[in-house]
Coordinates of C-alpha atoms in Angstrom, one line a residue:
Chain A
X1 CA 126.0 156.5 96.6
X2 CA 124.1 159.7 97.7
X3 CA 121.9 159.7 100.4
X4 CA 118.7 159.4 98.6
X5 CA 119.9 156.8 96.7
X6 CA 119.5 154.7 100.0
X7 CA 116.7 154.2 102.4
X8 CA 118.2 155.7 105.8
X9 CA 119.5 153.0 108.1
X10 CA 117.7 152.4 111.6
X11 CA 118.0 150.6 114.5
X12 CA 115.3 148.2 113.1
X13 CA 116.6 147.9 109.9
X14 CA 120.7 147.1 110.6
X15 CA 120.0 143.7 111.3
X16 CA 121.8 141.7 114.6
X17 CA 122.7 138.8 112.3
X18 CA 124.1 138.6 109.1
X19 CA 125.0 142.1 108.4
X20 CA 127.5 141.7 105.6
X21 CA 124.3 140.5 103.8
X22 CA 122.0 143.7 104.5
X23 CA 121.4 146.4 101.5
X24 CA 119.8 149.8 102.3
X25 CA 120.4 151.0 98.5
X26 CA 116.9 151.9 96.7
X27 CA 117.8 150.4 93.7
X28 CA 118.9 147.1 95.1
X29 CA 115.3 146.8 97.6
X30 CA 113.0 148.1 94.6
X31 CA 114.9 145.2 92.5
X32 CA 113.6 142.6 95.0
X33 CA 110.4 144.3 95.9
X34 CA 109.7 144.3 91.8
X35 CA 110.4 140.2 91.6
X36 CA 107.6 139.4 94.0
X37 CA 104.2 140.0 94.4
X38 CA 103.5 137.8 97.9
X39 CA 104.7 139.4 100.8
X40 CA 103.4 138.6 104.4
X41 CA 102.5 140.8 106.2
X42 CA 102.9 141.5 110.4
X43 CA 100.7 143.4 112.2
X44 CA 100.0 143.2 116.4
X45 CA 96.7 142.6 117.4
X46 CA 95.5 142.3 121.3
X47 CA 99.1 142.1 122.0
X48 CA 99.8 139.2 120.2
X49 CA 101.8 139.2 116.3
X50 CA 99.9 137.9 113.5
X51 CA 101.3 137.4 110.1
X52 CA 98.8 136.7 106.9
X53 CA 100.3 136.0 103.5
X54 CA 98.8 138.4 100.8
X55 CA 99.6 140.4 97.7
X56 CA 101.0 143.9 97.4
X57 CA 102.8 146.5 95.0
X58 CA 105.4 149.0 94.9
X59 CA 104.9 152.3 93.7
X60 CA 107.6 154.7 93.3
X61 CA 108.4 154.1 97.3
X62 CA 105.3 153.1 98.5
X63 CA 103.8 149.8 98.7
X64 CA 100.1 148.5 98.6
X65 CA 98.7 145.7 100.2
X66 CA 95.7 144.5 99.5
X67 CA 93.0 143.3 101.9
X68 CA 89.2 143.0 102.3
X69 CA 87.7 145.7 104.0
X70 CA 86.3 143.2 106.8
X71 CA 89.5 141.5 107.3
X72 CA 91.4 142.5 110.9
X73 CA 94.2 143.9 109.5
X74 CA 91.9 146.4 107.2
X75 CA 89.7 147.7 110.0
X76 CA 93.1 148.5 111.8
X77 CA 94.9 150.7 109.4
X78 CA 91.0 152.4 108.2
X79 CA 92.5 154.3 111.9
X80 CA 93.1 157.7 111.2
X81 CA 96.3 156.7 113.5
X82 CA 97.0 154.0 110.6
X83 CA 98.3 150.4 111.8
X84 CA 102.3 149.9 112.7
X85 CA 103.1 147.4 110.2
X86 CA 106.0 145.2 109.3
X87 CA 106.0 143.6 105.8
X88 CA 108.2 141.2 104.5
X89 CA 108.8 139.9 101.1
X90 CA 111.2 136.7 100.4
X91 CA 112.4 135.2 97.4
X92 CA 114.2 131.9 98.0
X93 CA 116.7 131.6 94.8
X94 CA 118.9 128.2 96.3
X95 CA 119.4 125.7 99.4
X96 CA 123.0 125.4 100.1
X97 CA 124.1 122.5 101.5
X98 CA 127.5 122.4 102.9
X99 CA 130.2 119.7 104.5
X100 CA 129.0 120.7 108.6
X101 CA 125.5 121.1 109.4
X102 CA 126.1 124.0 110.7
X103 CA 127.3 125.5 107.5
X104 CA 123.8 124.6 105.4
X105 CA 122.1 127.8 104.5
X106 CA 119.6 129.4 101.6
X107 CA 120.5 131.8 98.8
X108 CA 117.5 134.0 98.9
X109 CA 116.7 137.6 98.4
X110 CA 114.4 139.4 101.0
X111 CA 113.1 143.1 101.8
X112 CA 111.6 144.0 105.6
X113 CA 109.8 147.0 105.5
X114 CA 108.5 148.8 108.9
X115 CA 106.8 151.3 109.5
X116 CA 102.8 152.7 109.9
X117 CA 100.1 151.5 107.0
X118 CA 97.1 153.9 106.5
X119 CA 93.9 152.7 104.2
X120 CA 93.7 154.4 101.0
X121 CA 90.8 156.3 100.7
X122 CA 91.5 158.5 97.8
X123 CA 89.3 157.6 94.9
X124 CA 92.5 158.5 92.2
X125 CA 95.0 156.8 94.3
X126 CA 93.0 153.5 95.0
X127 CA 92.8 153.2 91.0
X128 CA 96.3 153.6 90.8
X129 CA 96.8 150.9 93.4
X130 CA 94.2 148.3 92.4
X131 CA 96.2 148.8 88.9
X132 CA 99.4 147.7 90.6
X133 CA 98.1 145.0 92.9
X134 CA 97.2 142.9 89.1
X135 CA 100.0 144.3 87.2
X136 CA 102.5 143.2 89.8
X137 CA 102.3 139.8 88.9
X138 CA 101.0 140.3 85.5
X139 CA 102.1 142.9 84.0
X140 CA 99.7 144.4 81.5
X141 CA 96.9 142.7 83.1
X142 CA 95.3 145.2 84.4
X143 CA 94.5 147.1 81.0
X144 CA 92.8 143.6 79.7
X145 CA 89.8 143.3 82.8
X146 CA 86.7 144.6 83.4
X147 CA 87.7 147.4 86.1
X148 CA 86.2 147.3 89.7
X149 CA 83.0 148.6 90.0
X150 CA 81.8 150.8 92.9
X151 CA 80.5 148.1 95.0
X152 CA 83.8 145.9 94.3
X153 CA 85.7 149.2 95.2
X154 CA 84.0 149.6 98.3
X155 CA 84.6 145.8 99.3
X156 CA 88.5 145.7 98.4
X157 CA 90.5 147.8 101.4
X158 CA 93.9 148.5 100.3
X159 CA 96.5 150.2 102.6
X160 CA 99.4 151.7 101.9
X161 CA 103.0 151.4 103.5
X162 CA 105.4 154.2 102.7
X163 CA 108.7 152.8 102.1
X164 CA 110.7 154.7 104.9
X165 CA 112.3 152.4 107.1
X166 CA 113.2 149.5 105.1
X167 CA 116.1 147.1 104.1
X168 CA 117.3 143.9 102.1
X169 CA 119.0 141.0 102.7
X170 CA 120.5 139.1 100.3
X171 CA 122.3 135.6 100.2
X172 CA 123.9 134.8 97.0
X173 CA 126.8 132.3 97.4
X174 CA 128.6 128.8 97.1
X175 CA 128.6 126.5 100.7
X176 CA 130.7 128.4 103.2
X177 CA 132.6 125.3 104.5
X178 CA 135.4 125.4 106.8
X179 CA 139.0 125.0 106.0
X180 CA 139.2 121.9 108.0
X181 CA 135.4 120.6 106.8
X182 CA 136.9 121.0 103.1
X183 CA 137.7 117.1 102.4
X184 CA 135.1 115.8 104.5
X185 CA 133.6 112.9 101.9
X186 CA 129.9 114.5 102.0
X187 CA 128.3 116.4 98.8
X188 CA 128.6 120.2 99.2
X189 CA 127.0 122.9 96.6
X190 CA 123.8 124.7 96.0
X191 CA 120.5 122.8 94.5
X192 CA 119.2 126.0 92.6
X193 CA 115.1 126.7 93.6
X194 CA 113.5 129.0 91.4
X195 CA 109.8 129.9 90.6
X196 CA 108.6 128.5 88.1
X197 CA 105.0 129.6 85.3
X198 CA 103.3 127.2 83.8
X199 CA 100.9 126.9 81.0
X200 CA 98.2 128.9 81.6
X201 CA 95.1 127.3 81.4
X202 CA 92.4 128.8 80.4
X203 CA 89.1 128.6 81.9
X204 CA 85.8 126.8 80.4
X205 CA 84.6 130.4 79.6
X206 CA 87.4 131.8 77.7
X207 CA 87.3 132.3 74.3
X208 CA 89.9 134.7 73.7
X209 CA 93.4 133.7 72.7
X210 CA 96.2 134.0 75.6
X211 CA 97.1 137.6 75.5
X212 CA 100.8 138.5 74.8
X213 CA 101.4 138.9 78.6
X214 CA 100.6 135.4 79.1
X215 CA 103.1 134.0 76.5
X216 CA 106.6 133.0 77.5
Chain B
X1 CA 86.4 113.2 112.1
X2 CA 87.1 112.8 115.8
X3 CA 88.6 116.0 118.0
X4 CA 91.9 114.5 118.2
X5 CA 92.1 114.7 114.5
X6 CA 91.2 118.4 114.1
X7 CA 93.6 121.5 115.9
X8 CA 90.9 123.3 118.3
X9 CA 89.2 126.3 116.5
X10 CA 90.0 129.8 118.2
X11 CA 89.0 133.4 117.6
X12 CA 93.2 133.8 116.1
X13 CA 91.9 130.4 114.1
X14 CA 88.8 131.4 113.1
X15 CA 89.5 133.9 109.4
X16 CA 86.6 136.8 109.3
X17 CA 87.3 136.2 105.3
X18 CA 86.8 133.2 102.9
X19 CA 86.0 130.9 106.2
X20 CA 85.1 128.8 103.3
X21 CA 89.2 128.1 102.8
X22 CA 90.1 127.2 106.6
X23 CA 90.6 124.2 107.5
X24 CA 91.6 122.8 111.1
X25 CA 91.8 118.8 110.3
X26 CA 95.5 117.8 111.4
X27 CA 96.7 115.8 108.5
X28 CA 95.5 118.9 105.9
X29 CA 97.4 121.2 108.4
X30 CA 100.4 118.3 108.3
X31 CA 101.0 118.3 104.4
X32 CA 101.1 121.8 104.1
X33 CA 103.7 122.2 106.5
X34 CA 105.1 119.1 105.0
X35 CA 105.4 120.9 101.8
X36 CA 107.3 123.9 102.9
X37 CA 110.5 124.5 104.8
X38 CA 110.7 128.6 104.9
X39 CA 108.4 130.3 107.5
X40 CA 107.7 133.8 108.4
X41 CA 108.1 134.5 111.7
X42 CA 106.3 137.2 113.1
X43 CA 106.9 138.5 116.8
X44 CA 106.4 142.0 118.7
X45 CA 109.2 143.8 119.1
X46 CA 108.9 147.4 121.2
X47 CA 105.5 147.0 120.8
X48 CA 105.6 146.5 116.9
X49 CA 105.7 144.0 114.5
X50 CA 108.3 142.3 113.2
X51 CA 108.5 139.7 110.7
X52 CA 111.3 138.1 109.0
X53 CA 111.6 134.8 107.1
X54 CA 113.5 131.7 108.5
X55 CA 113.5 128.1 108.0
X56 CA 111.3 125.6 110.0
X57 CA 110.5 122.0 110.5
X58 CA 107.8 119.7 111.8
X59 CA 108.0 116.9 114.1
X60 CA 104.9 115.9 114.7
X61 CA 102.7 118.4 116.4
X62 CA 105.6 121.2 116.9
X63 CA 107.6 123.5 115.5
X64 CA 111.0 124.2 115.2
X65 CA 112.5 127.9 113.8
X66 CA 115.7 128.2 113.4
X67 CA 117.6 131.5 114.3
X68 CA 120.8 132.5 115.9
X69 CA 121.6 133.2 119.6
X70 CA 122.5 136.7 119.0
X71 CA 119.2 137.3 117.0
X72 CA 116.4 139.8 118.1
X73 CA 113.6 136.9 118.4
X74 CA 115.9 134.2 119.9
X75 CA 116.7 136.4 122.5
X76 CA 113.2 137.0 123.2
X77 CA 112.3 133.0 123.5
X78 CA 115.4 132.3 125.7
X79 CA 113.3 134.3 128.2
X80 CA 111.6 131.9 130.9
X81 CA 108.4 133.4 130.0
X82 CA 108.5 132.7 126.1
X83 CA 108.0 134.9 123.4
X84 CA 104.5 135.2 121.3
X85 CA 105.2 134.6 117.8
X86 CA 103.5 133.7 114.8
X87 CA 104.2 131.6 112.6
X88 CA 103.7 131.4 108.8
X89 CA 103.7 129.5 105.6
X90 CA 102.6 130.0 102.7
X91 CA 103.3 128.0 99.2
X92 CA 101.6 129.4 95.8
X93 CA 100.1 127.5 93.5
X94 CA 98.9 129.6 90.8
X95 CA 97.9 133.4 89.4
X96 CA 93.9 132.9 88.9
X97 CA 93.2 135.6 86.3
X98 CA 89.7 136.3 86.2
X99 CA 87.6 138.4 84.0
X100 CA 87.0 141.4 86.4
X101 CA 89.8 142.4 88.2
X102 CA 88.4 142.4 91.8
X103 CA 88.1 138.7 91.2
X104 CA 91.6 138.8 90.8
X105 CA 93.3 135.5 92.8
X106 CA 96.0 133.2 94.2
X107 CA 95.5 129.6 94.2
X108 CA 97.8 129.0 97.6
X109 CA 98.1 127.1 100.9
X110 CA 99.0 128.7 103.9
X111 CA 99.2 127.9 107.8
X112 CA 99.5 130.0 110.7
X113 CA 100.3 129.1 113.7
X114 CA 99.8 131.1 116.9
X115 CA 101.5 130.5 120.2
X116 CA 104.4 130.8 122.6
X117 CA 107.8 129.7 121.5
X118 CA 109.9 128.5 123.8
X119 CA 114.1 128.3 123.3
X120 CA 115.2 124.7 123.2
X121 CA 117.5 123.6 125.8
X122 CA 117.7 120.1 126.1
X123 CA 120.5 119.2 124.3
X124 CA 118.6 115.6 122.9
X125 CA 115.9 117.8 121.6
X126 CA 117.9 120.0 120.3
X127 CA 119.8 117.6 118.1
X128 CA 116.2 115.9 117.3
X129 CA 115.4 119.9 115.8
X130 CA 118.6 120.2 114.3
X131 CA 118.3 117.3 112.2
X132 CA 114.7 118.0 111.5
X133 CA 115.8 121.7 110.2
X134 CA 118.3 120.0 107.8
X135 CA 116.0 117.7 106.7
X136 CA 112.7 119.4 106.2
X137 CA 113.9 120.7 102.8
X138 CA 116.3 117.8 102.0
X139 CA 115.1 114.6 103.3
X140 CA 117.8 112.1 104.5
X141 CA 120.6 115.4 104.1
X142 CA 120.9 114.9 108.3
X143 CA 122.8 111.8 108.0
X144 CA 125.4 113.0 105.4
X145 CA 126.8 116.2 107.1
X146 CA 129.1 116.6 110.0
X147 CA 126.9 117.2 113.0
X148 CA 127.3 120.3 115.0
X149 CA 130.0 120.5 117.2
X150 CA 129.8 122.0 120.9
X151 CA 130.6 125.9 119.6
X152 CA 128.1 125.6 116.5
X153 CA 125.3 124.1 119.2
X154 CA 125.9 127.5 121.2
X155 CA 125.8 129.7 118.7
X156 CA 122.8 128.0 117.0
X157 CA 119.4 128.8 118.6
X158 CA 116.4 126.7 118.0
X159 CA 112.6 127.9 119.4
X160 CA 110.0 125.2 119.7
X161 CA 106.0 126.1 118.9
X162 CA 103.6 123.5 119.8
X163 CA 100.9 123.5 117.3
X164 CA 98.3 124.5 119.2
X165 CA 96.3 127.2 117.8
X166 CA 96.5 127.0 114.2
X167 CA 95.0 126.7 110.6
X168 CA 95.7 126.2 106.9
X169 CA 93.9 127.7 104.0
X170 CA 93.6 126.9 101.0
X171 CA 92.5 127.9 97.7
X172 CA 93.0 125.6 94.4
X173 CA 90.2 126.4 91.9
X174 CA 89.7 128.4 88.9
X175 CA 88.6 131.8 88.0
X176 CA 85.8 132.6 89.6
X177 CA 83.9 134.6 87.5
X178 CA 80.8 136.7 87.8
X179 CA 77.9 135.0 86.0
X180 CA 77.1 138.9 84.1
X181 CA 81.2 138.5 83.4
X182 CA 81.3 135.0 81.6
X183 CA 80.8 136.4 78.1
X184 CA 83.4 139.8 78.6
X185 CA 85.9 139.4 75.9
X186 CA 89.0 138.9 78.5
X187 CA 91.3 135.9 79.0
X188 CA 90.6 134.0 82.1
X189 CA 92.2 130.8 83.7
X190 CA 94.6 130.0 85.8
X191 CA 98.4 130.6 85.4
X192 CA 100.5 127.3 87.2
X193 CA 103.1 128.5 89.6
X194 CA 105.5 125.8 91.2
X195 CA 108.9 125.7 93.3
X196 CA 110.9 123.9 90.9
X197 CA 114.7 122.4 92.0
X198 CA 116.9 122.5 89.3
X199 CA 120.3 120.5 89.1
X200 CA 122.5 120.6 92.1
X201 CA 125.8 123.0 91.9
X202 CA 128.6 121.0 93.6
X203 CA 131.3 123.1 95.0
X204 CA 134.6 123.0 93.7
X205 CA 136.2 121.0 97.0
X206 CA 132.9 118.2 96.2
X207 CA 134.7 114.9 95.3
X208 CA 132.0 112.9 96.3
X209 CA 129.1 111.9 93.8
X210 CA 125.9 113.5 93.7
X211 CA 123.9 111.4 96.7
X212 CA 121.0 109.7 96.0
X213 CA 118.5 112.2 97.7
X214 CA 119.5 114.4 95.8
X215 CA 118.4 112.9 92.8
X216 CA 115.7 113.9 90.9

């Protein structure tokens, strides 16, 4: 792999634990970053961490999050000096359980993305990202909705995290028991977890069929 | 309902958005960490955030993350002092699919829990969390392994958070639409999204049949 093909490795993002399981390769964090659409996201505030669940978006090698423009985290990164950020996504794909306790573990996929979050305050680019935000879980959604209008604009903050300093981790394995835990008599394997759509269900005020987007 | 049966409301507990969604009453707080057994754990590292998902379980009104002694945050709460972390979790529900994009939702509930976590050290709690951690997604799975032995204790860290300062929020309710939107020729409703376990992998060296709390 070339250089730009991966995300340059920092002391934050070569992890202590685990590092067999680490991926700095664009391709493989834009593959997880492109399955979710929740991330949580870390920011410090008198001091102190706080983490909020919310909904973002990759672009190219950025990613928006999306806020309210009266929420902490918003009024932070509407700084000119932007907000030092960490977001995290995780997908959890199986809990493995093996022979030892020690041994259980979870298949999962996960991106950590550091670095400094500035409010977008371009009138082009927060299209663009507003787009993404409903695409991101549904794609083609956002070509089937009645756009934001100014006042909705104005009231949705959005900031954006360049993807600079960032990483996966990746777990995607049988029970790692021990040669002499192998013929203990306790169940060992992997109980698959995956997400799982429903039906959609329409609201009282819809009388449109489900769009293509929705079916399947 | 009586103080005892609410968590104490804070500034860090009190959301400057959709207040209408906190809630502080014990038992709602409870079930959603009930519900869950992944957490985002969010501590302040160099005087940034850092955030990174681990497993979690609840006994009664505390906390236990997992982690590993040689980990960034465990290190952190081994210190006398504790460590100030958040912690984080979060469960979707649905996509709500409204007619305008800004109103645009997740049907989701979340708690976060502010605090100091402190490394446990006593070796009877300790086994109390270890249990609880191997448990919390696989009820009765504690008393079908091996138990950790005296290296896998010492190389396993486990922080403790009392649940002190926290909330959960929630959101379960359709699209809300604007009343000038109702009649906009877009599909609205909500999209169901659930953690679904499918049928448990055994390992190859399994001989044992599938236990019963694994069933189903």
């Amino acid at each position: 792999m070339s250089d730009t093909a991966s995300y340059a490795r920092t002391p934050r993002t070569v992890p202590t634990r685990y590092r067999d399981r680490a991926v700095w390769e664009k391709e493989a964090v834009n593959a997880v970053l492109d399955a979710g659409y929740l991330c949580h996201l870390g920011f410090v505030r008198d001091g102190a961490p706080v983490v909020l669940p919310t909904i973002y978006a990759r672009v190219g090698e950025r990613l928006y999050v999306h806020g309210s423009t009266g929420s902490r985290p918003m009024r932070g990164a509407a700084d000119d000096q932007g907000m030092a950020v960490c977001v995290t996504v995780t997908l959890v794909d199986g809990l493995v359980l093996a022979k030892s306790a020690f041994n259980h573990s979870v298949n999962y996929r996960s991106v950590v993305a550091h670095g400094t979050a500035y409010q977008v305050t371009d009138a082009e680019e927060l299209t663009v990202a507003l787009d993404a935000l409903v695409d991101q879980a549904v794609p083609g959604r956002s070509a089937d909705v009645r756009p934001a209008n100014a006042r909705e604009r104005a009231a949705t903050a959005v900031v954006r995290l360049d993807l600079d300093e960032v990483s996966a981790k990746v777990r995607a394995a049988g029970a790692g028991d021990e040669e002499e835990d192998l013929d203990l008599p306790y169940w060992a394997g992997v109980v698959p977890v995956t997400q799982v759509f429903g039906a959609p269900e329409p609201a009282p005020h819809t009388t449109v069929p489900l769009p293509a987007y929705l079916r399947g």
